[in-house]
Amino acid sequence: MRILVLGGSQFLGRAIASHACAGGHDVTCAARGLAGPIAAGARFVRIDRDLADGLAPLAGETFEAVVDVSRHPGQVRRAVAALKRPGVHWTFVSTISVYADNRIPGQRADTAPLREPVTADIEHSTEAIYGAAKVACEQAVGDDAFICRAGLIAGPEDPTGRFAYWPARLARGGEVLAPGSPEDAVQFIDVRDLAQWIVHAAETGLTGIYDGIGPIRTRGEFLSECASALNASCTFTWVDRAFLEAHDVRRWAGPRSLPLWLPLPDYAGFLTRDTSPARAAGLTSRPPGDTARDTLLWLRANNGPVIGLTSDEEKDVLAAWHARDAENMRP
Ligand SMILES: NC(=O)c1ccc[n+]([C@@H]2O[C@H](COP(=O)([O-])OP(=O)(O)OC[C@H]3O[C@@H](n4cnc5c(N)ncnc54)[C@H](OP(=O)(O)O)[C@@H]3O)[C@@H](O)[C@H]2O)c1
């Protein structure tokens, strides 16, 4: 097939292009060329989607499938107007941040309520309006497309450094600060599994709205499977939300965070989505240990980014936790 990836110069877009090339497809990646190189074997076309005529370099070309990873409603509207034609399979990569309710576990893509979309005059997304902007993007694409709402994407080439915290930390071994309880849920998707499914969707003409995220595991299983795949010798000290927050350990991502941790019950629905429809439609997931091992190999070979608590910050929180235990044991 002739496949156009709008993007393709970083992480998921590049993985999609790479997987499509490996499957023998004729792949074009269209971007500004700022984020990074495109996949080997793909053709690069330079475009700027923020300009009114920014898609002109693609004029006259025909594609059987288009994959768009944009988060900006203006970019999506212009792409739909210029390139979406009957018979062209269209994939829009969205996000589970479109959902209005993060508390209720087990929600499904086809029934869960969405946030209000941003208004039609909003061209660009920001972190503050990311989910609402993606709702507007989805609406601009229409309901004859494959809308893939990704959960946290992990694996080699991740520019965020979020998932990478865990393989990097586990590989050091020793006492590991673990958030919440070993029974809490964790859910994410390996970038290569998501890319494979998106190419599969184009090949098979899959349409509809799905969550693109892997199976739910407990955090205890996740950490021990990853440690075991890395041959790391770790013990886990589970520390509750109140203590973490009192010691300025932050949620999800960024400096001083424990990545992939979200406070419960506020986010009990965010990492517990029902992905049985996606699985029935062909999404498969490799074991988390494989993702952890390959992420670590990539980090080491490329000096890739890792965010989260530093080693000293983790030690300080653990020391405070043990001091509290000792205090509590005093007669
Ligand atoms: N990472 C996660 O954990 C996560 C979770 C849920 C959903 N998602 C979604 O998954 C997708 C991730 O996509 P991704 O990894 O490929 O990263 P991305 O950051 O969404 O990539 C954006 C792509 O668009 C291109 N681009 C940006 N501005 C452009 C412009 N003005 N004109 C032309 N091209 C432009 C960029 O290339 P140039 O800069 O070279 O132009 C890049 O290739 C996104 O849709 C994101 O919302 C991600």
mmCIF file of C-alpha atoms and ligand atoms in Angstrom:
data_model
loop_
_atom_site.group_PDB
_atom_site.id
_atom_site.type_symbol
_atom_site.label_atom_id
_atom_site.label_comp_id
_atom_site.label_asym_id
_atom_site.label_seq_id
_atom_site.Cartn_x
_atom_site.Cartn_y
_atom_site.Cartn_z
ATOM 1 C CA MET A 1 0.000 0.000 0.000
ATOM 2 C CA ARG A 2 1.017 3.649 -0.385
ATOM 3 C CA ILE A 3 0.934 4.923 3.183
ATOM 4 C CA LEU A 4 1.374 8.557 4.246
ATOM 5 C CA VAL A 5 2.449 9.233 7.817
ATOM 6 C CA LEU A 6 1.768 12.839 8.781
ATOM 7 C CA GLY A 7 4.619 13.073 11.270
ATOM 8 C CA GLY A 8 6.969 10.109 11.309
ATOM 9 C CA SER A 9 10.011 11.980 12.566
ATOM 10 C CA GLN A 10 9.756 10.830 16.163
ATOM 11 C CA PHE A 11 8.781 7.966 18.467
ATOM 12 C CA LEU A 12 5.350 6.558 17.506
ATOM 13 C CA GLY A 13 5.194 8.087 14.024
ATOM 14 C CA ARG A 14 8.678 6.776 13.243
ATOM 15 C CA ALA A 15 7.800 3.325 14.617
ATOM 16 C CA ILE A 16 4.676 3.203 12.424
ATOM 17 C CA ALA A 17 6.706 4.133 9.341
ATOM 18 C CA SER A 18 9.392 1.627 10.255
ATOM 19 C CA HIS A 19 6.894 -1.192 10.730
ATOM 20 C CA ALA A 20 5.082 -0.318 7.489
ATOM 21 C CA CYS A 21 8.392 -0.317 5.567
ATOM 22 C CA ALA A 22 9.291 -3.698 7.050
ATOM 23 C CA GLY A 23 5.911 -4.981 5.841
ATOM 24 C CA GLY A 24 6.771 -3.990 2.271
ATOM 25 C CA HIS A 25 4.624 -0.864 2.042
ATOM 26 C CA ASP A 26 5.535 2.278 0.123
ATOM 27 C CA VAL A 27 5.841 4.806 2.960
ATOM 28 C CA THR A 28 6.019 8.603 2.885
ATOM 29 C CA CYS A 29 6.652 10.631 6.048
ATOM 30 C CA ALA A 30 5.680 14.287 5.892
ATOM 31 C CA ALA A 31 6.930 16.686 8.578
ATOM 32 C CA ARG A 32 9.112 19.761 9.006
ATOM 33 C CA GLY A 33 12.130 17.579 9.723
ATOM 34 C CA LEU A 34 12.824 19.184 13.109
ATOM 35 C CA ALA A 35 12.004 16.379 15.535
ATOM 36 C CA GLY A 36 14.444 13.815 14.151
ATOM 37 C CA PRO A 37 15.163 11.462 11.276
ATOM 38 C CA ILE A 38 12.463 9.389 9.619
ATOM 39 C CA ALA A 39 12.503 5.590 9.421
ATOM 40 C CA ALA A 40 15.006 3.924 7.107
ATOM 41 C CA GLY A 41 13.288 3.016 3.843
ATOM 42 C CA ALA A 42 10.631 5.745 4.018
ATOM 43 C CA ARG A 43 10.518 8.797 1.739
ATOM 44 C CA PHE A 44 10.606 12.229 3.388
ATOM 45 C CA VAL A 45 8.489 15.167 2.207
ATOM 46 C CA ARG A 46 9.016 18.479 3.969
ATOM 47 C CA ILE A 47 5.762 20.214 4.947
ATOM 48 C CA ASP A 48 4.665 22.777 7.501
ATOM 49 C CA ARG A 49 1.173 22.066 8.748
ATOM 50 C CA ASP A 50 0.887 25.407 10.506
ATOM 51 C CA LEU A 51 0.770 27.231 7.167
ATOM 52 C CA ALA A 52 -2.483 27.582 5.218
ATOM 53 C CA ASP A 53 -0.874 26.011 2.121
ATOM 54 C CA GLY A 54 1.591 23.906 4.129
ATOM 55 C CA LEU A 55 0.466 20.616 2.567
ATOM 56 C CA ALA A 56 1.146 21.850 -0.980
ATOM 57 C CA PRO A 57 4.238 19.603 -1.384
ATOM 58 C CA LEU A 58 1.827 16.618 -1.241
ATOM 59 C CA ALA A 59 -0.539 18.010 -3.909
ATOM 60 C CA GLY A 60 -1.243 15.561 -6.702
ATOM 61 C CA GLU A 61 -0.098 12.548 -4.700
ATOM 62 C CA THR A 62 -2.457 9.704 -3.878
ATOM 63 C CA PHE A 63 -2.280 7.431 -0.876
ATOM 64 C CA GLU A 64 -4.314 4.399 0.123
ATOM 65 C CA ALA A 65 -3.838 5.059 3.817
ATOM 66 C CA VAL A 66 -2.996 8.101 5.928
ATOM 67 C CA VAL A 67 -1.879 8.103 9.573
ATOM 68 C CA ASP A 68 -2.005 11.392 11.471
ATOM 69 C CA VAL A 69 -0.380 11.826 14.915
ATOM 70 C CA SER A 70 -1.071 15.560 15.291
ATOM 71 C CA ARG A 71 -2.412 17.102 18.497
ATOM 72 C CA HIS A 72 -3.363 20.443 16.911
ATOM 73 C CA PRO A 73 -6.950 20.921 15.646
ATOM 74 C CA GLY A 74 -5.872 23.389 12.939
ATOM 75 C CA GLN A 75 -3.347 20.911 11.518
ATOM 76 C CA VAL A 76 -5.910 18.118 11.545
ATOM 77 C CA ARG A 77 -8.622 20.220 9.851
ATOM 78 C CA ARG A 78 -6.250 21.222 7.046
ATOM 79 C CA ALA A 79 -5.080 17.634 6.519
ATOM 80 C CA VAL A 80 -8.644 16.328 6.329
ATOM 81 C CA ALA A 81 -9.587 19.041 3.817
ATOM 82 C CA ALA A 82 -6.550 18.409 1.629
ATOM 83 C CA LEU A 83 -6.133 14.631 1.755
ATOM 84 C CA LYS A 84 -9.167 12.755 3.105
ATOM 85 C CA ARG A 85 -10.959 11.240 0.128
ATOM 86 C CA PRO A 86 -13.429 8.332 -0.175
ATOM 87 C CA GLY A 87 -11.555 5.042 -0.196
ATOM 88 C CA VAL A 88 -8.519 6.389 1.702
ATOM 89 C CA HIS A 89 -8.085 4.614 5.040
ATOM 90 C CA TRP A 90 -7.561 7.245 7.726
ATOM 91 C CA THR A 91 -5.993 6.659 11.126
ATOM 92 C CA PHE A 92 -5.977 9.362 13.742
ATOM 93 C CA VAL A 93 -3.807 8.721 16.801
ATOM 94 C CA SER A 94 -5.643 10.173 19.772
ATOM 95 C CA THR A 95 -5.235 9.697 23.510
ATOM 96 C CA ILE A 96 -7.029 8.394 26.581
ATOM 97 C CA SER A 97 -6.788 11.991 27.857
ATOM 98 C CA VAL A 98 -9.975 12.662 25.825
ATOM 99 C CA TYR A 99 -12.097 11.023 28.541
ATOM 100 C CA ALA A 100 -14.103 13.146 30.959
ATOM 101 C CA ASP A 101 -13.977 10.753 33.911
ATOM 102 C CA ASN A 102 -10.679 9.396 35.238
ATOM 103 C CA ARG A 103 -12.144 7.798 38.362
ATOM 104 C CA ILE A 104 -14.304 4.902 37.174
ATOM 105 C CA PRO A 105 -12.338 1.722 36.363
ATOM 106 C CA GLY A 106 -13.070 -0.484 33.362
ATOM 107 C CA GLN A 107 -14.448 2.121 30.938
ATOM 108 C CA ARG A 108 -14.716 1.318 27.224
ATOM 109 C CA ALA A 109 -13.837 3.559 24.281
ATOM 110 C CA ASP A 110 -17.252 3.237 22.645
ATOM 111 C CA THR A 111 -19.263 4.324 25.685
ATOM 112 C CA ALA A 112 -17.070 6.477 27.946
ATOM 113 C CA PRO A 113 -18.040 10.176 28.063
ATOM 114 C CA LEU A 114 -15.612 12.650 26.506
ATOM 115 C CA ARG A 115 -14.382 16.066 27.522
ATOM 116 C CA GLU A 116 -15.918 19.063 25.777
ATOM 117 C CA PRO A 117 -13.850 19.803 22.673
ATOM 118 C CA VAL A 118 -11.988 23.076 22.391
ATOM 119 C CA THR A 119 -13.796 25.676 20.318
ATOM 120 C CA ALA A 120 -13.386 25.867 16.545
ATOM 121 C CA ASP A 121 -11.134 28.924 16.701
ATOM 122 C CA ILE A 122 -8.415 27.014 18.612
ATOM 123 C CA GLU A 123 -5.597 26.096 16.224
ATOM 124 C CA HIS A 124 -2.973 24.821 18.626
ATOM 125 C CA SER A 125 -2.976 22.479 21.581
ATOM 126 C CA THR A 126 -1.093 23.125 24.807
ATOM 127 C CA GLU A 127 -0.503 20.806 27.758
ATOM 128 C CA ALA A 128 -3.467 22.404 29.573
ATOM 129 C CA ILE A 129 -5.976 21.683 26.768
ATOM 130 C CA TYR A 130 -4.369 18.534 25.323
ATOM 131 C CA GLY A 131 -7.366 16.203 25.881
ATOM 132 C CA ALA A 132 -9.984 18.723 24.774
ATOM 133 C CA ALA A 133 -7.923 19.572 21.674
ATOM 134 C CA LYS A 134 -7.700 15.879 20.790
ATOM 135 C CA VAL A 135 -11.509 15.633 21.064
ATOM 136 C CA ALA A 136 -11.745 18.495 18.536
ATOM 137 C CA CYS A 137 -9.217 16.694 16.300
ATOM 138 C CA GLU A 138 -11.259 13.469 16.444
ATOM 139 C CA GLN A 139 -14.409 15.368 15.495
ATOM 140 C CA ALA A 140 -12.635 17.000 12.555
ATOM 141 C CA VAL A 141 -11.571 13.555 11.308
ATOM 142 C CA GLY A 142 -15.112 12.120 11.416
ATOM 143 C CA ASP A 143 -16.512 8.705 12.276
ATOM 144 C CA ASP A 144 -15.462 6.765 9.172
ATOM 145 C CA ALA A 145 -11.840 6.617 10.386
ATOM 146 C CA PHE A 146 -9.781 4.462 12.736
ATOM 147 C CA ILE A 147 -9.473 6.509 15.926
ATOM 148 C CA CYS A 148 -6.797 4.989 18.141
ATOM 149 C CA ARG A 149 -6.771 6.489 21.639
ATOM 150 C CA ALA A 150 -3.342 5.614 22.938
ATOM 151 C CA GLY A 151 -2.522 5.143 26.580
ATOM 152 C CA LEU A 152 0.989 5.737 27.902
ATOM 153 C CA ILE A 153 3.398 4.702 25.132
ATOM 154 C CA ALA A 154 6.630 3.032 26.211
ATOM 155 C CA GLY A 155 9.739 1.655 24.580
ATOM 156 C CA PRO A 156 12.865 2.595 22.656
ATOM 157 C CA GLU A 157 13.130 6.184 21.346
ATOM 158 C CA ASP A 158 10.626 7.603 23.859
ATOM 159 C CA PRO A 159 11.516 11.309 24.082
ATOM 160 C CA THR A 160 9.604 11.775 27.361
ATOM 161 C CA GLY A 161 11.807 9.565 29.579
ATOM 162 C CA ARG A 162 8.754 8.557 31.642
ATOM 163 C CA PHE A 163 8.633 4.791 31.291
ATOM 164 C CA ALA A 164 12.433 4.796 31.120
ATOM 165 C CA TYR A 165 12.604 5.732 34.801
ATOM 166 C CA TRP A 166 11.644 2.199 35.813
ATOM 167 C CA PRO A 167 14.120 0.135 33.781
ATOM 168 C CA ALA A 168 16.865 2.635 34.616
ATOM 169 C CA ARG A 169 16.015 2.476 38.325
ATOM 170 C CA LEU A 170 15.484 -1.279 38.518
ATOM 171 C CA ALA A 171 18.773 -1.950 36.741
ATOM 172 C CA ARG A 172 20.595 -0.254 39.647
ATOM 173 C CA GLY A 173 19.059 -2.811 42.029
ATOM 174 C CA GLY A 174 18.761 -2.507 45.814
ATOM 175 C CA GLU A 175 15.867 -1.015 47.743
ATOM 176 C CA VAL A 176 13.392 0.569 45.328
ATOM 177 C CA LEU A 177 10.792 3.157 46.343
ATOM 178 C CA ALA A 178 7.471 1.900 44.948
ATOM 179 C CA PRO A 179 4.319 4.038 44.985
ATOM 180 C CA GLY A 180 1.000 3.013 46.514
ATOM 181 C CA SER A 181 0.277 -0.701 46.811
ATOM 182 C CA PRO A 182 1.484 -3.760 44.858
ATOM 183 C CA GLU A 183 -2.191 -4.342 43.973
ATOM 184 C CA ASP A 184 -2.611 -0.999 42.149
ATOM 185 C CA ALA A 185 -3.117 -1.210 38.390
ATOM 186 C CA VAL A 186 -0.616 -0.268 35.689
ATOM 187 C CA GLN A 187 -1.449 -0.065 31.993
ATOM 188 C CA PHE A 188 0.670 1.055 29.032
ATOM 189 C CA ILE A 189 1.531 0.004 25.477
ATOM 190 C CA ASP A 190 4.843 -0.786 23.805
ATOM 191 C CA VAL A 191 5.378 1.614 20.899
ATOM 192 C CA ARG A 192 6.149 -1.293 18.553
ATOM 193 C CA ASP A 193 2.907 -3.123 19.426
ATOM 194 C CA LEU A 194 0.917 0.049 18.832
ATOM 195 C CA ALA A 195 2.708 0.691 15.531
ATOM 196 C CA GLN A 196 2.055 -2.877 14.399
ATOM 197 C CA TRP A 197 -1.658 -2.548 15.171
ATOM 198 C CA ILE A 198 -1.961 0.790 13.362
ATOM 199 C CA VAL A 199 -0.375 -0.696 10.224
ATOM 200 C CA HIS A 200 -2.634 -3.760 10.609
ATOM 201 C CA ALA A 201 -5.647 -1.410 10.770
ATOM 202 C CA ALA A 202 -4.629 0.206 7.472
ATOM 203 C CA GLU A 203 -4.042 -3.188 5.845
ATOM 204 C CA THR A 204 -7.401 -4.592 6.944
ATOM 205 C CA GLY A 205 -9.494 -1.405 6.639
ATOM 206 C CA LEU A 206 -10.323 -1.341 10.354
ATOM 207 C CA THR A 207 -12.439 1.658 11.368
ATOM 208 C CA GLY A 208 -14.054 2.700 14.654
ATOM 209 C CA ILE A 209 -12.903 4.051 17.998
ATOM 210 C CA TYR A 210 -10.583 2.009 20.206
ATOM 211 C CA ASP A 211 -8.238 2.452 23.117
ATOM 212 C CA GLY A 212 -4.683 1.565 22.112
ATOM 213 C CA ILE A 213 -3.263 0.289 25.383
ATOM 214 C CA GLY A 214 -2.051 -3.001 26.810
ATOM 215 C CA PRO A 215 -3.558 -5.301 29.425
ATOM 216 C CA ILE A 216 -3.946 -4.275 33.060
ATOM 217 C CA ARG A 217 -1.286 -5.586 35.427
ATOM 218 C CA THR A 218 -0.753 -4.973 39.090
ATOM 219 C CA ARG A 219 2.127 -2.649 39.867
ATOM 220 C CA GLY A 220 3.734 -5.440 41.877
ATOM 221 C CA GLU A 221 3.666 -7.780 38.860
ATOM 222 C CA PHE A 222 4.892 -5.031 36.563
ATOM 223 C CA LEU A 223 7.898 -4.169 38.726
ATOM 224 C CA SER A 224 8.894 -7.754 39.430
ATOM 225 C CA GLU A 225 8.531 -8.824 35.773
ATOM 226 C CA CYS A 226 10.671 -5.892 34.653
ATOM 227 C CA ALA A 227 13.306 -6.493 37.358
ATOM 228 C CA SER A 228 13.470 -10.151 36.428
ATOM 229 C CA ALA A 229 13.874 -9.385 32.691
ATOM 230 C CA LEU A 230 16.761 -7.060 33.600
ATOM 231 C CA ASN A 231 18.351 -9.624 35.966
ATOM 232 C CA ALA A 232 18.148 -6.940 38.633
ATOM 233 C CA SER A 233 18.127 -7.764 42.300
ATOM 234 C CA CYS A 234 15.586 -5.416 43.904
ATOM 235 C CA THR A 235 13.483 -5.187 47.019
ATOM 236 C CA PHE A 236 10.414 -2.958 46.934
ATOM 237 C CA THR A 237 9.342 -0.594 49.678
ATOM 238 C CA TRP A 238 5.737 0.431 49.111
ATOM 239 C CA VAL A 239 4.951 3.924 50.283
ATOM 240 C CA ASP A 240 1.451 5.357 50.457
ATOM 241 C CA ARG A 241 0.079 8.384 48.669
ATOM 242 C CA ALA A 242 -0.157 10.624 51.732
ATOM 243 C CA PHE A 243 3.512 10.093 52.599
ATOM 244 C CA LEU A 244 4.654 10.593 49.011
ATOM 245 C CA GLU A 245 2.678 13.800 48.664
ATOM 246 C CA ALA A 246 3.883 15.081 52.046
ATOM 247 C CA HIS A 247 7.459 14.575 50.773
ATOM 248 C CA ASP A 248 6.799 16.330 47.451
ATOM 249 C CA VAL A 249 7.013 13.180 45.334
ATOM 250 C CA ARG A 250 5.085 14.064 42.214
ATOM 251 C CA ARG A 251 2.758 12.013 40.081
ATOM 252 C CA TRP A 252 3.091 10.635 36.540
ATOM 253 C CA ALA A 253 6.043 12.539 35.021
ATOM 254 C CA GLY A 254 8.573 15.326 35.438
ATOM 255 C CA PRO A 255 11.215 16.250 38.021
ATOM 256 C CA ARG A 256 10.749 14.629 41.490
ATOM 257 C CA SER A 257 8.087 12.281 40.080
ATOM 258 C CA LEU A 258 7.579 8.567 40.299
ATOM 259 C CA PRO A 259 6.613 8.015 36.668
ATOM 260 C CA LEU A 260 3.451 6.044 35.864
ATOM 261 C CA TRP A 261 2.157 6.689 39.383
ATOM 262 C CA LEU A 262 -1.210 8.424 39.704
ATOM 263 C CA PRO A 263 -2.938 9.022 43.029
ATOM 264 C CA LEU A 264 -5.917 6.822 43.840
ATOM 265 C CA PRO A 265 -8.867 6.929 43.876
ATOM 266 C CA ASP A 266 -8.763 10.107 41.758
ATOM 267 C CA TYR A 267 -7.235 8.267 38.773
ATOM 268 C CA ALA A 268 -8.605 4.765 39.332
ATOM 269 C CA GLY A 269 -10.022 4.804 35.782
ATOM 270 C CA PHE A 270 -6.936 6.088 33.952
ATOM 271 C CA LEU A 271 -4.831 2.923 33.979
ATOM 272 C CA THR A 272 -7.698 0.414 34.026
ATOM 273 C CA ARG A 273 -9.330 0.766 30.628
ATOM 274 C CA ASP A 274 -11.212 -2.144 29.104
ATOM 275 C CA THR A 275 -9.206 -2.997 26.018
ATOM 276 C CA SER A 276 -11.004 -6.217 25.067
ATOM 277 C CA PRO A 277 -12.451 -4.551 21.900
ATOM 278 C CA ALA A 278 -8.922 -3.578 20.792
ATOM 279 C CA ARG A 279 -7.633 -7.062 21.462
ATOM 280 C CA ALA A 280 -10.515 -8.563 19.446
ATOM 281 C CA ALA A 281 -9.544 -6.145 16.632
ATOM 282 C CA GLY A 282 -5.942 -7.360 16.528
ATOM 283 C CA LEU A 283 -3.934 -5.439 19.145
ATOM 284 C CA THR A 284 -1.316 -7.636 20.784
ATOM 285 C CA SER A 285 1.074 -6.763 23.622
ATOM 286 C CA ARG A 286 4.530 -8.099 24.356
ATOM 287 C CA PRO A 287 5.504 -8.831 27.998
ATOM 288 C CA PRO A 288 6.503 -5.718 29.996
ATOM 289 C CA GLY A 289 9.920 -7.238 30.677
ATOM 290 C CA ASP A 290 10.676 -7.091 26.930
ATOM 291 C CA THR A 291 9.733 -3.404 26.836
ATOM 292 C CA ALA A 292 11.866 -2.716 29.928
ATOM 293 C CA ARG A 293 14.898 -4.578 28.523
ATOM 294 C CA ASP A 294 14.734 -2.932 25.079
ATOM 295 C CA THR A 295 14.167 0.506 26.593
ATOM 296 C CA LEU A 296 17.239 0.087 28.794
ATOM 297 C CA LEU A 297 19.369 -1.078 25.859
ATOM 298 C CA TRP A 298 18.268 1.962 23.868
ATOM 299 C CA LEU A 299 18.850 4.325 26.805
ATOM 300 C CA ARG A 300 22.391 3.048 27.290
ATOM 301 C CA ALA A 301 23.282 3.106 23.599
ATOM 302 C CA ASN A 302 21.855 6.590 23.028
ATOM 303 C CA ASN A 303 22.170 8.311 26.388
ATOM 304 C CA GLY A 304 18.380 8.626 26.187
ATOM 305 C CA PRO A 305 16.295 10.770 28.529
ATOM 306 C CA VAL A 306 15.113 9.586 31.947
ATOM 307 C CA ILE A 307 12.941 11.707 34.219
ATOM 308 C CA GLY A 308 11.697 11.216 37.766
ATOM 309 C CA LEU A 309 13.287 11.118 41.204
ATOM 310 C CA THR A 310 17.064 11.269 41.280
ATOM 311 C CA SER A 311 18.891 8.575 43.200
ATOM 312 C CA ASP A 312 19.538 10.997 46.096
ATOM 313 C CA GLU A 313 15.896 12.117 46.195
ATOM 314 C CA GLU A 314 14.733 8.496 46.323
ATOM 315 C CA LYS A 315 17.211 7.725 49.144
ATOM 316 C CA ASP A 316 15.950 10.735 51.143
ATOM 317 C CA VAL A 317 12.304 9.645 50.839
ATOM 318 C CA LEU A 318 13.161 6.069 51.818
ATOM 319 C CA ALA A 319 15.176 7.293 54.807
ATOM 320 C CA ALA A 320 12.253 9.460 55.952
ATOM 321 C CA TRP A 321 9.874 6.504 55.552
ATOM 322 C CA HIS A 322 12.082 4.214 57.646
ATOM 323 C CA ALA A 323 12.579 6.942 60.266
ATOM 324 C CA ARG A 324 8.803 7.192 60.560
ATOM 325 C CA ASP A 325 8.563 3.401 60.967
ATOM 326 C CA ALA A 326 11.198 3.508 63.693
ATOM 327 C CA GLU A 327 9.327 6.356 65.387
ATOM 328 C CA ASN A 328 6.057 4.410 65.289
ATOM 329 C CA MET A 329 7.708 1.326 66.839
ATOM 330 C CA ARG A 330 8.917 3.272 69.903
ATOM 331 C CA PRO A 331 7.104 2.260 73.099
HETATM 332 N N1 LIG B 1 3.739 9.490 24.283
HETATM 333 C C1 LIG B 1 2.685 9.018 24.918
HETATM 334 O O1 LIG B 1 2.805 8.376 25.970
HETATM 335 C C2 LIG B 1 1.313 9.225 24.326
HETATM 336 C C3 LIG B 1 0.193 8.821 25.060
HETATM 337 C C4 LIG B 1 -1.080 8.942 24.483
HETATM 338 C C5 LIG B 1 -1.202 9.460 23.201
HETATM 339 N N2 LIG B 1 -0.104 9.874 22.521
HETATM 340 C C6 LIG B 1 -0.261 10.358 21.156
HETATM 341 O O2 LIG B 1 0.559 9.551 20.354
HETATM 342 C C7 LIG B 1 1.099 10.329 19.306
HETATM 343 C C8 LIG B 1 2.621 10.337 19.446
HETATM 344 O O3 LIG B 1 3.145 10.699 18.244
HETATM 345 P P1 LIG B 1 4.711 10.804 18.021
HETATM 346 O O4 LIG B 1 5.404 9.939 18.979
HETATM 347 O O5 LIG B 1 4.972 10.594 16.588
HETATM 348 O O6 LIG B 1 5.069 12.274 18.537
HETATM 349 P P2 LIG B 1 4.432 13.688 18.293
HETATM 350 O O7 LIG B 1 5.065 14.638 19.217
HETATM 351 O O8 LIG B 1 2.995 13.714 18.350
HETATM 352 O O9 LIG B 1 4.957 13.989 16.810
HETATM 353 C C9 LIG B 1 4.474 15.044 16.096
HETATM 354 C C10 LIG B 1 4.942 14.861 14.671
HETATM 355 O O10 LIG B 1 4.366 15.890 13.896
HETATM 356 C C11 LIG B 1 5.395 16.619 13.269
HETATM 357 N N3 LIG B 1 5.016 18.031 13.272
HETATM 358 C C12 LIG B 1 4.860 18.832 14.347
HETATM 359 N N4 LIG B 1 4.536 20.070 13.943
HETATM 360 C C13 LIG B 1 4.487 20.037 12.592
HETATM 361 C C14 LIG B 1 4.201 20.995 11.601
HETATM 362 N N5 LIG B 1 3.916 22.263 11.908
HETATM 363 N N6 LIG B 1 4.214 20.612 10.318
HETATM 364 C C15 LIG B 1 4.521 19.344 9.968
HETATM 365 N N7 LIG B 1 4.798 18.375 10.863
HETATM 366 C C16 LIG B 1 4.788 18.740 12.156
HETATM 367 C C17 LIG B 1 6.653 16.378 14.057
HETATM 368 O O11 LIG B 1 7.786 16.437 13.210
HETATM 369 P P3 LIG B 1 8.661 17.754 12.960
HETATM 370 O O12 LIG B 1 8.860 18.416 14.282
HETATM 371 O O13 LIG B 1 9.900 17.188 12.347
HETATM 372 O O14 LIG B 1 7.871 18.600 12.014
HETATM 373 C C18 LIG B 1 6.429 14.930 14.539
HETATM 374 O O15 LIG B 1 6.864 14.015 13.562
HETATM 375 C C19 LIG B 1 0.511 11.705 19.440
HETATM 376 O O16 LIG B 1 -0.688 11.748 18.704
HETATM 377 C C20 LIG B 1 0.184 11.783 20.921
HETATM 378 O O17 LIG B 1 -0.833 12.712 21.176
HETATM 379 C C21 LIG B 1 1.143 9.777 23.057
#
